[in-house]
C-alpha cells in the first residue's frame, strides 16, 4: 500500500508539473518518521529497563544494550543491514521501517521511468521484482531454509533472518507491485470504472465476488498455509525443500498482487459492502495513530512478558483474546500520547516552515 500511494501521488505531480519537489519529498518523510522513532529509540535504550522489573527483565536489558550500541543505525534507517547479524536491532520491529524508508528513497527512479517511458518502466520494475523473487528462492535452496523460519526454535544463529527475512532486496516485491499498481490506477482507473459501470448488476456482483474469494483465499494461504510446516518445525521434522523454495519465492508477491486487486476492486466499484466498511470515516482517526502504535506495541508486549511470574500458555483462547484487547488498548492510548506531543507538533512546525 505504501508503494501504491507513493506511486499514485508522485505520478500525479509529474503529470501536472513535469517534476516533483525532491527536497520536500525526502525531508518530509524523514522528519515525519524520525521524530517519534527517535523518542521510542531513546525510551527503549535508556529508560525502559529502569521501570520494568521481573524474572525476565533481561529481555529489556538486552534491548537496552543493543540500543546503546546501535541507536545511530535507526537514524540512518539501516538497522536491517548494519550490523549484519540483524537480530541485534534497537526497537526490534523497526527492521521493516528501514525497509520501507529504503524503498521510499529509490521509488522515484521507477516512477520517473514509468512516467517517461511506460514500457521501459514496466520492464525495469518487473525485472527487479523477478530478480528479488529468484534471489529469495535461491538463498532458501542454497542454505536449506524453511519458509518464514524466523520463528523456528531450532534455527542456528537465525540464518534465515539474517539472509532473508529483513533484507530489502528480498522484501521489495510488494513495494514494486504497489508502484506498478499506483501508476496503473492513475493511467487507467477512469476507463476501468467506465467499463465496470456498463456491466449489469449481476455481472458486477459475480465478478466482484469471484475476485474477493480468489484474493482472500490467496492471502489466507500465504498466512495460514504454514501451519503444517510450523508443526513440523516444533517437532523437529525435516521440511520439504521445494515447498520452502516456492513459498519464499512467491509468497510476498502473491499477497501483494491479491491486495492490489482488492484495492482496484474498491476503486472501480466492485468493492460492495467491504468498500463501504473500509471507507468509514472513523478509520481516519485511528489511522493517524497507526505509526505510533507500530512503534510502541512491541515494547508494551515485552514489558508484560518481562514481569511474568507464572507459566504462560496459549490456551484457553479467551485468555489470549483478553490479552490482545489489553495490548491493543494500551498501544492506542500510548500512541495517542506520542502523537499528541511529538507527531502533531512536528506537523504544525512543518507547515510553518518549508512546506509553507
Coordinates of C-alpha atoms in Angstrom, one line a residue:
X1 CA 0.0 0.0 0.0
X2 CA 2.9 2.3 0.7
X3 CA 4.3 1.8 -2.8
X4 CA 0.8 2.3 -4.3
X5 CA 0.2 5.6 -2.6
X6 CA 3.7 7.0 -3.3
X7 CA 3.4 6.0 -7.0
X8 CA -0.1 7.4 -7.3
X9 CA 0.7 10.8 -5.7
X10 CA 4.1 11.2 -7.4
X11 CA 2.7 10.3 -10.8
X12 CA 0.1 13.0 -10.3
X13 CA 2.8 15.5 -9.5
X14 CA 4.8 14.5 -12.6
X15 CA 1.9 14.8 -14.9
X16 CA 0.7 18.1 -13.5
X17 CA 4.1 19.8 -13.1
X18 CA 6.6 17.7 -15.1
X19 CA 8.7 17.4 -12.0
X20 CA 8.5 16.9 -8.2
X21 CA 9.9 18.6 -5.2
X22 CA 12.7 16.2 -4.2
X23 CA 13.8 18.1 -1.1
X24 CA 10.3 18.2 0.2
X25 CA 9.7 14.6 -0.8
X26 CA 12.6 13.3 1.2
X27 CA 12.8 15.8 4.1
X28 CA 9.1 15.5 4.9
X29 CA 9.3 11.7 5.1
X30 CA 12.5 11.7 7.1
X31 CA 11.2 14.1 9.7
X32 CA 7.8 12.5 9.8
X33 CA 9.2 9.1 10.7
X34 CA 12.3 10.1 12.7
X35 CA 10.9 12.3 15.4
X36 CA 8.6 9.6 17.0
X37 CA 11.1 6.9 16.1
X38 CA 13.9 8.7 17.9
X39 CA 11.7 9.1 21.1
X40 CA 10.9 5.4 21.1
X41 CA 14.6 4.5 20.5
X42 CA 15.8 6.6 23.4
X43 CA 13.0 5.4 25.6
X44 CA 13.8 1.7 25.0
X45 CA 17.6 2.3 25.1
X46 CA 17.8 4.4 28.3
X47 CA 14.6 4.3 30.2
X48 CA 12.6 1.1 29.9
X49 CA 14.9 -1.1 31.9
X50 CA 14.7 1.4 34.9
X51 CA 10.9 0.9 35.3
X52 CA 10.4 -2.7 34.5
X53 CA 11.3 -5.4 37.0
X54 CA 10.6 -9.1 36.8
X55 CA 12.0 -12.6 36.2
X56 CA 12.5 -12.0 32.5
X57 CA 13.8 -8.4 32.7
X58 CA 16.9 -9.4 30.8
X59 CA 14.6 -9.2 27.7
X60 CA 14.6 -5.4 28.1
X61 CA 18.2 -5.3 29.3
X62 CA 19.4 -6.9 26.1
X63 CA 17.4 -4.4 24.1
X64 CA 19.0 -1.6 26.1
X65 CA 22.5 -2.8 25.3
X66 CA 21.6 -3.1 21.6
X67 CA 20.1 0.4 21.5
X68 CA 23.1 2.0 23.3
X69 CA 25.4 0.4 20.7
X70 CA 23.4 0.7 17.5
X71 CA 21.0 3.6 18.1
X72 CA 22.6 5.5 15.2
X73 CA 21.5 2.8 12.7
X74 CA 17.9 3.8 13.4
X75 CA 18.5 7.4 12.5
X76 CA 20.1 6.3 9.2
X77 CA 17.4 3.6 8.6
X78 CA 20.0 0.9 8.0
X79 CA 19.3 -1.3 11.0
X80 CA 18.2 -4.1 8.7
X81 CA 21.6 -4.2 7.2
X82 CA 24.0 -3.0 10.0
X83 CA 25.1 -5.0 11.9
X84 CA 24.8 -7.9 9.5
X85 CA 23.6 -10.1 12.4
X86 CA 20.3 -8.3 12.3
X87 CA 18.8 -10.0 15.4
X88 CA 20.7 -7.1 17.1
X89 CA 18.1 -4.4 16.3
X90 CA 17.2 -1.5 18.5
X91 CA 13.4 -1.4 18.6
X92 CA 13.0 -4.9 17.3
X93 CA 10.2 -4.4 14.8
X94 CA 11.8 -1.4 13.2
X95 CA 13.6 -3.5 10.7
X96 CA 10.7 -3.1 8.4
X97 CA 10.6 0.7 8.9
X98 CA 14.1 0.7 7.5
X99 CA 13.0 -1.4 4.5
X100 CA 10.1 1.0 3.9
X101 CA 12.3 4.1 4.0
X102 CA 14.9 2.5 1.7
X103 CA 12.1 1.7 -0.8
X104 CA 10.8 5.2 -0.5
X105 CA 14.2 6.6 -1.4
X106 CA 14.5 4.7 -4.6
X107 CA 10.8 4.8 -5.6
X108 CA 11.2 8.0 -7.7
X109 CA 13.6 6.2 -10.0
X110 CA 11.0 3.6 -11.0
X111 CA 8.1 6.1 -11.0
X112 CA 10.0 8.6 -13.2
X113 CA 10.8 5.9 -15.7
X114 CA 7.2 4.8 -15.8
X115 CA 6.2 8.4 -16.4
X116 CA 8.8 8.9 -19.2
X117 CA 8.7 5.5 -20.9
X118 CA 5.9 3.2 -19.6
X119 CA 7.2 0.2 -21.4
X120 CA 10.8 0.6 -20.1
X121 CA 9.4 1.4 -16.7
X122 CA 7.3 -1.7 -16.5
X123 CA 10.2 -3.8 -17.9
X124 CA 12.7 -2.5 -15.3
X125 CA 10.3 -2.8 -12.4
X126 CA 9.3 -6.3 -13.4
X127 CA 12.9 -7.4 -13.9
X128 CA 13.8 -6.1 -10.5
X129 CA 10.8 -7.8 -8.9
X130 CA 11.6 -11.1 -10.6
X131 CA 15.3 -10.9 -9.6
X132 CA 14.2 -10.4 -6.0
X133 CA 11.9 -13.4 -6.1
X134 CA 14.6 -15.5 -7.7
X135 CA 17.1 -14.4 -5.0
X136 CA 14.8 -15.5 -2.2
X137 CA 14.3 -18.9 -3.8
X138 CA 18.0 -19.4 -4.5
X139 CA 19.0 -18.4 -1.0
X140 CA 16.3 -20.7 0.5
X141 CA 17.6 -23.6 -1.6
X142 CA 21.3 -22.9 -1.0
X143 CA 21.0 -22.7 2.8
X144 CA 18.2 -25.3 3.1
X145 CA 16.0 -22.8 4.9
X146 CA 12.3 -23.3 5.7
X147 CA 9.6 -20.9 4.9
X148 CA 9.4 -18.0 7.3
X149 CA 11.8 -19.8 9.7
X150 CA 12.3 -16.7 11.8
X151 CA 10.1 -18.4 14.4
X152 CA 11.9 -21.8 14.1
X153 CA 13.1 -22.8 17.6
X154 CA 15.8 -25.0 16.0
X155 CA 17.3 -22.2 13.9
X156 CA 21.0 -21.7 14.4
X157 CA 22.1 -18.1 14.7
X158 CA 18.9 -17.1 12.9
X159 CA 20.4 -17.6 9.5
X160 CA 17.0 -17.2 7.9
X161 CA 16.5 -13.8 9.4
X162 CA 20.0 -12.5 8.5
X163 CA 19.8 -13.7 4.9
X164 CA 16.1 -13.5 4.0
X165 CA 13.6 -12.1 6.4
X166 CA 14.5 -8.4 6.8
X167 CA 16.7 -7.7 3.7
X168 CA 15.5 -5.0 1.3
X169 CA 16.5 -7.0 -1.8
X170 CA 14.2 -9.8 -0.6
X171 CA 11.4 -7.6 0.7
X172 CA 11.0 -5.2 -2.2
X173 CA 8.5 -7.2 -4.5
X174 CA 5.3 -6.0 -2.7
X175 CA 6.5 -2.4 -2.8
X176 CA 7.3 -2.7 -6.5
X177 CA 3.9 -4.2 -7.2
X178 CA 2.4 -1.3 -5.3
X179 CA 4.4 1.2 -7.6
X180 CA 3.1 -0.6 -10.7
X181 CA -0.4 -0.6 -9.2
X182 CA -0.4 3.1 -8.4
X183 CA 0.8 4.0 -11.9
X184 CA -1.8 1.7 -13.4
X185 CA -4.6 3.3 -11.2
X186 CA -3.7 6.8 -12.3
X187 CA -3.5 5.9 -16.0
X188 CA -6.4 3.5 -16.4
X189 CA -8.8 3.8 -13.5
X190 CA -11.3 6.1 -15.3
X191 CA -11.5 3.6 -18.2
X192 CA -11.9 0.7 -15.7
X193 CA -14.7 2.5 -13.9
X194 CA -16.5 3.2 -17.2
X195 CA -16.2 -0.4 -18.2
X196 CA -17.5 -1.8 -14.9
X197 CA -20.3 0.8 -14.8
X198 CA -21.6 -0.7 -18.1
X199 CA -21.8 -4.2 -16.7
X200 CA -25.1 -5.5 -15.4
X201 CA -25.7 -5.7 -11.7
X202 CA -25.5 -9.5 -11.7
X203 CA -22.3 -9.4 -13.7
X204 CA -20.7 -6.9 -11.3
X205 CA -21.8 -8.9 -8.3
X206 CA -20.4 -12.2 -9.8
X207 CA -17.1 -10.6 -10.9
X208 CA -16.6 -8.8 -7.5
X209 CA -17.5 -11.9 -5.5
X210 CA -15.1 -14.0 -7.6
X211 CA -12.2 -11.6 -7.2
X212 CA -12.7 -11.2 -3.5
X213 CA -12.9 -15.0 -2.9
X214 CA -9.9 -15.6 -5.1
X215 CA -7.7 -12.9 -3.5
X216 CA -8.9 -13.8 0.0
X217 CA -8.0 -17.4 -0.5
X218 CA -4.5 -16.4 -1.7
X219 CA -4.0 -14.3 1.4
X220 CA -5.3 -17.0 3.7
X221 CA -2.9 -19.5 2.2
X222 CA 0.1 -17.1 2.5
X223 CA -0.6 -16.5 6.2
X224 CA -2.0 -19.8 7.4
X225 CA -0.6 -22.2 4.8
X226 CA 2.5 -22.5 7.0
X227 CA 0.6 -24.2 9.9
X228 CA 1.7 -27.7 8.9
X229 CA 5.3 -26.6 8.5
X230 CA 5.3 -24.9 11.9
X231 CA 4.1 -28.1 13.5
X232 CA 6.9 -29.9 11.7
X233 CA 9.5 -27.4 13.0
X234 CA 8.4 -27.6 16.6
X235 CA 8.6 -31.4 16.5
X236 CA 12.0 -31.4 14.8
X237 CA 10.8 -32.9 11.5
X238 CA 12.6 -32.1 8.2
X239 CA 10.7 -29.8 5.8
X240 CA 10.2 -30.4 2.1
X241 CA 12.8 -28.1 0.5
X242 CA 11.0 -27.4 -2.8
X243 CA 7.9 -26.3 -0.9
X244 CA 10.0 -23.8 1.1
X245 CA 11.7 -22.6 -2.1
X246 CA 8.3 -22.0 -3.8
X247 CA 6.9 -20.2 -0.7
X248 CA 9.8 -17.9 -0.2
X249 CA 9.9 -17.1 -3.9
X250 CA 6.2 -16.4 -4.4
X251 CA 4.5 -15.6 -1.1
X252 CA 5.3 -11.9 -0.8
X253 CA 4.4 -11.2 -4.4
X254 CA 1.2 -13.3 -4.2
X255 CA 0.0 -11.4 -1.2
X256 CA 0.8 -8.0 -2.8
X257 CA -1.0 -8.9 -6.1
X258 CA -4.1 -10.1 -4.2
X259 CA -4.1 -6.8 -2.1
X260 CA -3.7 -4.7 -5.3
X261 CA -6.6 -6.4 -6.9
X262 CA -8.7 -5.7 -3.8
X263 CA -7.7 -2.0 -3.9
X264 CA -8.6 -1.8 -7.6
X265 CA -11.9 -3.5 -7.0
X266 CA -12.8 -0.9 -4.4
X267 CA -11.8 1.9 -6.7
X268 CA -13.8 0.7 -9.7
X269 CA -17.0 -0.1 -7.9
X270 CA -16.7 -3.8 -7.2
X271 CA -15.9 -3.4 -3.5
X272 CA -19.5 -3.7 -2.3
X273 CA -20.0 -3.9 1.4
X274 CA -16.3 -4.3 2.0
X275 CA -15.6 -1.0 0.4
X276 CA -18.3 0.7 2.5
X277 CA -16.7 -0.6 5.7
X278 CA -13.2 0.4 4.6
X279 CA -14.4 3.8 3.6
X280 CA -15.9 4.5 7.1
X281 CA -14.6 7.9 8.2
X282 CA -14.0 6.7 11.7
X283 CA -10.9 4.9 10.4
X284 CA -9.3 8.3 9.7
X285 CA -8.9 9.0 13.4
X286 CA -7.4 5.6 14.1
X287 CA -5.1 5.8 11.0
X288 CA -3.4 8.8 12.5
X289 CA -2.2 6.7 15.4
X290 CA -1.1 3.6 13.5
X291 CA 2.5 4.6 13.1
X292 CA 2.8 5.3 16.8
X293 CA 1.0 2.0 17.6
X294 CA 3.6 0.2 15.4
X295 CA 6.4 1.8 17.3
X296 CA 5.1 1.2 20.8
X297 CA 3.2 -2.1 20.8
X298 CA 6.2 -4.3 20.9
X299 CA 7.8 -2.8 23.9
X300 CA 4.4 -3.0 25.7
X301 CA 4.3 -6.7 25.0
X302 CA 7.9 -7.1 26.1
X303 CA 7.2 -5.2 29.3
X304 CA 4.3 -7.7 30.1
X305 CA 6.5 -10.7 29.4
X306 CA 9.4 -9.3 31.4
X307 CA 7.2 -9.2 34.5
X308 CA 5.6 -12.6 34.2
X309 CA 5.8 -14.6 37.4
X310 CA 4.0 -17.7 36.3
X311 CA 4.0 -20.0 33.3
X312 CA 2.1 -18.6 30.3
X313 CA 0.1 -20.9 28.0
X314 CA -1.7 -20.1 24.7
X315 CA -4.9 -21.8 25.9
X316 CA -7.7 -21.2 26.5
X317 CA -8.3 -18.8 23.6
X318 CA -10.4 -16.3 25.6
X319 CA -7.3 -15.5 27.7
X320 CA -5.4 -14.7 24.6
X321 CA -8.3 -12.6 23.4
X322 CA -8.3 -10.6 26.7
X323 CA -4.6 -10.1 26.5
X324 CA -4.9 -9.0 22.9
X325 CA -7.5 -6.4 23.7
X326 CA -5.4 -5.2 26.6
X327 CA -2.3 -4.8 24.4
X328 CA -4.4 -3.1 21.7
X329 CA -5.9 -0.6 24.2
X330 CA -2.6 0.2 25.8
X331 CA -0.9 0.6 22.5
X332 CA -3.5 3.1 21.2
X333 CA -3.5 5.0 24.5
X334 CA 0.3 5.3 24.4
X335 CA 0.2 6.1 20.7
X336 CA -2.3 9.0 21.4
X337 CA 0.2 10.5 23.8
X338 CA 3.1 10.1 21.4
X339 CA 1.1 11.5 18.5
X340 CA -0.1 14.5 20.6
X341 CA 3.2 15.5 22.0
X342 CA 5.6 14.5 19.1
X343 CA 4.0 13.8 15.8
X344 CA 1.3 16.6 15.7
X345 CA 3.7 19.4 16.9
X346 CA 6.1 18.4 14.1
X347 CA 3.3 18.6 11.5
X348 CA 2.4 22.1 12.8
X349 CA 6.1 23.2 12.6
X350 CA 6.4 21.7 9.2
X351 CA 3.5 23.7 7.9
X352 CA 5.1 26.9 9.3
X353 CA 8.4 26.3 7.7
X354 CA 9.5 24.8 4.4
X355 CA 6.1 23.4 3.3
X356 CA 4.7 26.9 3.5

